[in-house]
Coordinates of C-alpha atoms in Angstrom, one line a residue:
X27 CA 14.5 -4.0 15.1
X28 CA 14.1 -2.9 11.4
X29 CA 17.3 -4.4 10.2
X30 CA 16.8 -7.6 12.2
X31 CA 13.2 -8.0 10.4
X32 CA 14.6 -6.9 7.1
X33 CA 17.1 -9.2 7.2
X34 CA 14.9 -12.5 8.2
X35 CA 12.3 -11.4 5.7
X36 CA 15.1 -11.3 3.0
X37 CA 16.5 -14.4 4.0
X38 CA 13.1 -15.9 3.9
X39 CA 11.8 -14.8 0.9
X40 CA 14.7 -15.4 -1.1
X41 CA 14.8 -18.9 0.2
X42 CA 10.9 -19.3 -1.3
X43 CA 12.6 -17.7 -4.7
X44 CA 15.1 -20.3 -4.8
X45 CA 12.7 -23.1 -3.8
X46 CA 10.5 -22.2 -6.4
X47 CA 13.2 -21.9 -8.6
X48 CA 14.9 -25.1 -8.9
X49 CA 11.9 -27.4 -8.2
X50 CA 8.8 -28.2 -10.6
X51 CA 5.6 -29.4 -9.6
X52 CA 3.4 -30.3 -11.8
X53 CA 0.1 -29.8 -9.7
X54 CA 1.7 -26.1 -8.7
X55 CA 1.7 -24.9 -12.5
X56 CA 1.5 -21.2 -13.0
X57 CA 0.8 -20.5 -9.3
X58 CA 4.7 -20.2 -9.3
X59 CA 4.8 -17.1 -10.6
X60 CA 2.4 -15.4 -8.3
X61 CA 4.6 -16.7 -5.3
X62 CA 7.6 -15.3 -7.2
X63 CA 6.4 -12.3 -7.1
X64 CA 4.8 -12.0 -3.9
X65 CA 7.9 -12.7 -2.7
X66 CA 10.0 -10.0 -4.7
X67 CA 7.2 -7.7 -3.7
X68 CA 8.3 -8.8 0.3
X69 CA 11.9 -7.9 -0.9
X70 CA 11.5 -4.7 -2.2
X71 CA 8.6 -3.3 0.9
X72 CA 11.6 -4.7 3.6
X73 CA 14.5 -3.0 2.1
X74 CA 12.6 0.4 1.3
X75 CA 11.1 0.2 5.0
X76 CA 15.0 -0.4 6.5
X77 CA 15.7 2.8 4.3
X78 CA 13.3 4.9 5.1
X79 CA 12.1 4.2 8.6
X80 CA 8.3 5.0 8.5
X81 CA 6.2 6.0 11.3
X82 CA 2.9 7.1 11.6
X83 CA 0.7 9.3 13.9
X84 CA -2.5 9.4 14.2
X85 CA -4.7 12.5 15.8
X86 CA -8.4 12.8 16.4
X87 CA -7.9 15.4 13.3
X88 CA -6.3 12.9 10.9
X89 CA -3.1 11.4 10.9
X90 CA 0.4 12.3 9.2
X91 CA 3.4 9.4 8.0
X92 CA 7.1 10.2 7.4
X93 CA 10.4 8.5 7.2
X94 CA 12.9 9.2 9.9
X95 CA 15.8 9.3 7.4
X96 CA 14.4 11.5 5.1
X97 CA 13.4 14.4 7.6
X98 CA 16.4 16.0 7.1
X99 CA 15.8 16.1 3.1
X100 CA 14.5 18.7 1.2
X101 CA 10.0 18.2 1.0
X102 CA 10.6 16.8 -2.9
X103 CA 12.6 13.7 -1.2
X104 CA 10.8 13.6 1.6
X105 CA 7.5 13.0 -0.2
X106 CA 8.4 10.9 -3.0
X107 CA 10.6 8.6 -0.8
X108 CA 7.4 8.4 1.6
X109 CA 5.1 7.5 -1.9
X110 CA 8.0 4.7 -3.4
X111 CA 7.0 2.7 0.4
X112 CA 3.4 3.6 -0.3
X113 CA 3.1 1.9 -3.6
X114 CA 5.1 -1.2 -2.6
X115 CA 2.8 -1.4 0.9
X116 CA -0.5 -1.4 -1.2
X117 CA 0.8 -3.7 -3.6
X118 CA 0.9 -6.5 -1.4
X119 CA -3.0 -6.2 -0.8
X120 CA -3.1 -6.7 -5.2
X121 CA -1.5 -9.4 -4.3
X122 CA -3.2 -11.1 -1.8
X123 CA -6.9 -10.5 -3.6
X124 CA -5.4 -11.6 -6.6
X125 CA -4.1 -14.9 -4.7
X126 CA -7.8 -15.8 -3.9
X127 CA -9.0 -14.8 -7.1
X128 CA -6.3 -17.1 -8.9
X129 CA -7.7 -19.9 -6.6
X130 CA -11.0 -19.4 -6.8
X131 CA -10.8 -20.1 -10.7
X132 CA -8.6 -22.6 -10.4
X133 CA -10.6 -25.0 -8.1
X134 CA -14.1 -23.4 -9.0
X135 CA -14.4 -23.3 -12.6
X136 CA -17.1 -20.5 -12.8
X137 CA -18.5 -20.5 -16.5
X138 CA -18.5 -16.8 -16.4
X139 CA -14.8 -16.6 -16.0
X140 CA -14.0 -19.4 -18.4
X141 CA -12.4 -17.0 -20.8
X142 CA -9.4 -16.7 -18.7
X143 CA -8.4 -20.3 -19.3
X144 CA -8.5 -19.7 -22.7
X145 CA -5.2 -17.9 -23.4
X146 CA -4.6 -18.1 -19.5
X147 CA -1.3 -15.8 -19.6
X148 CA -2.5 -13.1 -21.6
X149 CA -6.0 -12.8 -20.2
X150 CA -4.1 -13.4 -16.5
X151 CA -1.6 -10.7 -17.0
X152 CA -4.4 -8.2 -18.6
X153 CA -6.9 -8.6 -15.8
X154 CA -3.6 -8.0 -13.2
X155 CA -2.2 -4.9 -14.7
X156 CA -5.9 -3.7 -15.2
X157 CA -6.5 -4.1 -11.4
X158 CA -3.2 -3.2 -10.2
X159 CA -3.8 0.4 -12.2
X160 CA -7.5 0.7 -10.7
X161 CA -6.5 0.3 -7.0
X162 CA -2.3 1.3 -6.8
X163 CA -3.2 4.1 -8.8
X164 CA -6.3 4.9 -7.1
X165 CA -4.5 5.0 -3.7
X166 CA -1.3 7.1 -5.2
X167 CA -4.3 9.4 -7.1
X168 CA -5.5 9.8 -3.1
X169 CA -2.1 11.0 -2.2
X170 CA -1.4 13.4 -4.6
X171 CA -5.3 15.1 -4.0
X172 CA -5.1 15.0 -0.4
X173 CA -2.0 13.9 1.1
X174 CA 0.8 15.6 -0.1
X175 CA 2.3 18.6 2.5
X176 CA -0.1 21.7 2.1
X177 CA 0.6 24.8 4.6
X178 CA -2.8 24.0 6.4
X179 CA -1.2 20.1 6.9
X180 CA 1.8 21.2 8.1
X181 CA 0.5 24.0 10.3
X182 CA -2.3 21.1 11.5
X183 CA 0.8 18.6 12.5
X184 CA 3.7 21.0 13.0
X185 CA 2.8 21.0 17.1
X186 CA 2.1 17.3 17.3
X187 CA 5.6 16.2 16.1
X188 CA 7.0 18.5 18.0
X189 CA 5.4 17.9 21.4
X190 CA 5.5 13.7 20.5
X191 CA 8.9 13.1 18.5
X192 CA 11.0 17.2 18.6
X193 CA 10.3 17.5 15.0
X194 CA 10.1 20.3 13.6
X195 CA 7.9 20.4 10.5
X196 CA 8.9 24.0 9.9
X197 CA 12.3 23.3 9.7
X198 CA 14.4 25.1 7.1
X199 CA 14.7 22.2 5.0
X200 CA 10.6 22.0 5.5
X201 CA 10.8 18.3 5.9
X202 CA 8.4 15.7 3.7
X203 CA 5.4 13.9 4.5
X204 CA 2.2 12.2 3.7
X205 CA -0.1 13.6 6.3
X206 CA -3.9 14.4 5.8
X207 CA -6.4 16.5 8.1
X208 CA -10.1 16.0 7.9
X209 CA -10.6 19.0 10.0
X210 CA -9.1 22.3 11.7
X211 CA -9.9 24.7 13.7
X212 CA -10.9 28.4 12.5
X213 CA -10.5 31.7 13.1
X214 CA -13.5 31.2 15.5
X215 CA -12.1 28.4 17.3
X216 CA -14.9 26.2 16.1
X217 CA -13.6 22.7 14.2
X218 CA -14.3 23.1 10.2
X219 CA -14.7 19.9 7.9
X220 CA -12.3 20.0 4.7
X221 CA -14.4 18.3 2.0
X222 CA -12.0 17.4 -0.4
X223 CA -10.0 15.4 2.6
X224 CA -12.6 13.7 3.8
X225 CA -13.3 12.1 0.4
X226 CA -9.9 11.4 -0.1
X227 CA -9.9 8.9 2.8
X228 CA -13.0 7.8 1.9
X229 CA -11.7 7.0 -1.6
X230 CA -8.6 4.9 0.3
X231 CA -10.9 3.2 2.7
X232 CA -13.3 1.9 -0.3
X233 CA -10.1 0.8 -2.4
X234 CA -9.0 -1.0 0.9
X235 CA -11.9 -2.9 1.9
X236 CA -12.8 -3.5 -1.9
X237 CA -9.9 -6.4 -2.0
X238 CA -11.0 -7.4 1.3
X239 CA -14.2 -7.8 -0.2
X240 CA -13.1 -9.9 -2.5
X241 CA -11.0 -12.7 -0.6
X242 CA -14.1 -13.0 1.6
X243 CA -16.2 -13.4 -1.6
X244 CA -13.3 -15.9 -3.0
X245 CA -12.7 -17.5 0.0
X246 CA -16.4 -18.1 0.4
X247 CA -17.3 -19.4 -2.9
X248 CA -14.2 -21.8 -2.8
X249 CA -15.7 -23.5 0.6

């Protein structure tokens, strides 16, 4: 299934590349380059998915990701493979807000944003890096506070994987992951909130529905 799909998406978006390639349309202008690389983006998220085979799992305590391939790798490989696929997966929701927000100027002309037609490929490029910094980097920010293996994660999944998939988080290689808890269970078998967790994936879930915010927003003004 995952080379099948990597191969048609490949095949697919490569086709787009070439398209947009060889043929110029006026009316289409610099909205080329967006669709370029969208579809390099596509690329790169399909052929880093065929290597690394992600799954993830979620619990009524939180939920943990890994690659297949990478389990039997050292925790360093494991986790940084596991963040390489993050970055590129988020990236495509840059993309798609910034889609509607290219539109949205485009066809709406709002006098407030009528410095970015002034030097359009400067002031475009700023305001993408600008917001590809804010929310990439924001979710990667997440990972690193809250995501990355700690003893009380791995301790918190280790019988999960086990019981669900025979893998053993406690390994000798101690395999890699993304995996975050919100809660666990004490000494006193009562469940006890982690703090800093449970802001971390409030963090991602306002980063998330931020650019969903704003194709609804786009997408609303345009109509």
């Amino acid at each position: 299934y995952s080379f099948a799909t990597t191969v048609i998406s490949c095949i697919s978006n490569f086709i787009l590349i070439y398209v947009l390639a060889i043929t110029h349309l006026p009316h289409v202008g610099p909205y080329r380059y967006l669709l370029l690389t969208f579809a390099v983006v596509d690329v790169l998220i399909s052929l880093v998915h065929f290597g690394l085979v992600p799954a993830i799992h979620m619990t009524e305590f939180g939920y943990i990701y890994f690659g297949y391939r990478f389990l039997h790798a050292e925790t360093g490989i494991g986790v940084w493979a596991s963040l390489v696929w993050v970055l590129l997966f988020y990236q495509t929701f840059v993309l798609l807000a910034f889609h509607y927000v290219y539109r949205f100027v485009m066809m709406c002309s709002p006098t407030w944003l009528s410095w970015m037609k002034v030097r359009p490929w400067r002031n475009w490029l700023i305001v993408t890096i600008i917001a590809d910094f804010i929310f990439v980097g924001g979710i990667l920010l997440a990972c690193f506070l809250g995501l990355i293996p700690t003893e009380v994660s791995r301790k918190a999944f280790a019988p999960v994987l086990m019981d669900v998939y025979h893998i053993d988080l406690f390994a000798q290689n101690k395999p890699g992951f993304l995996g975050i808890a919100y809660w666990v269970i004490n000494k006193d078998g009562l469940k006890e909130w982690i703090p800093r967790t449970v802001l971390v994936i409030l963090w991602v879930i306002l980063l998330f529905f931020t650019t969903a915010a704003i194709i609804v927003w786009c997408l609303l003004q345009i109509i």
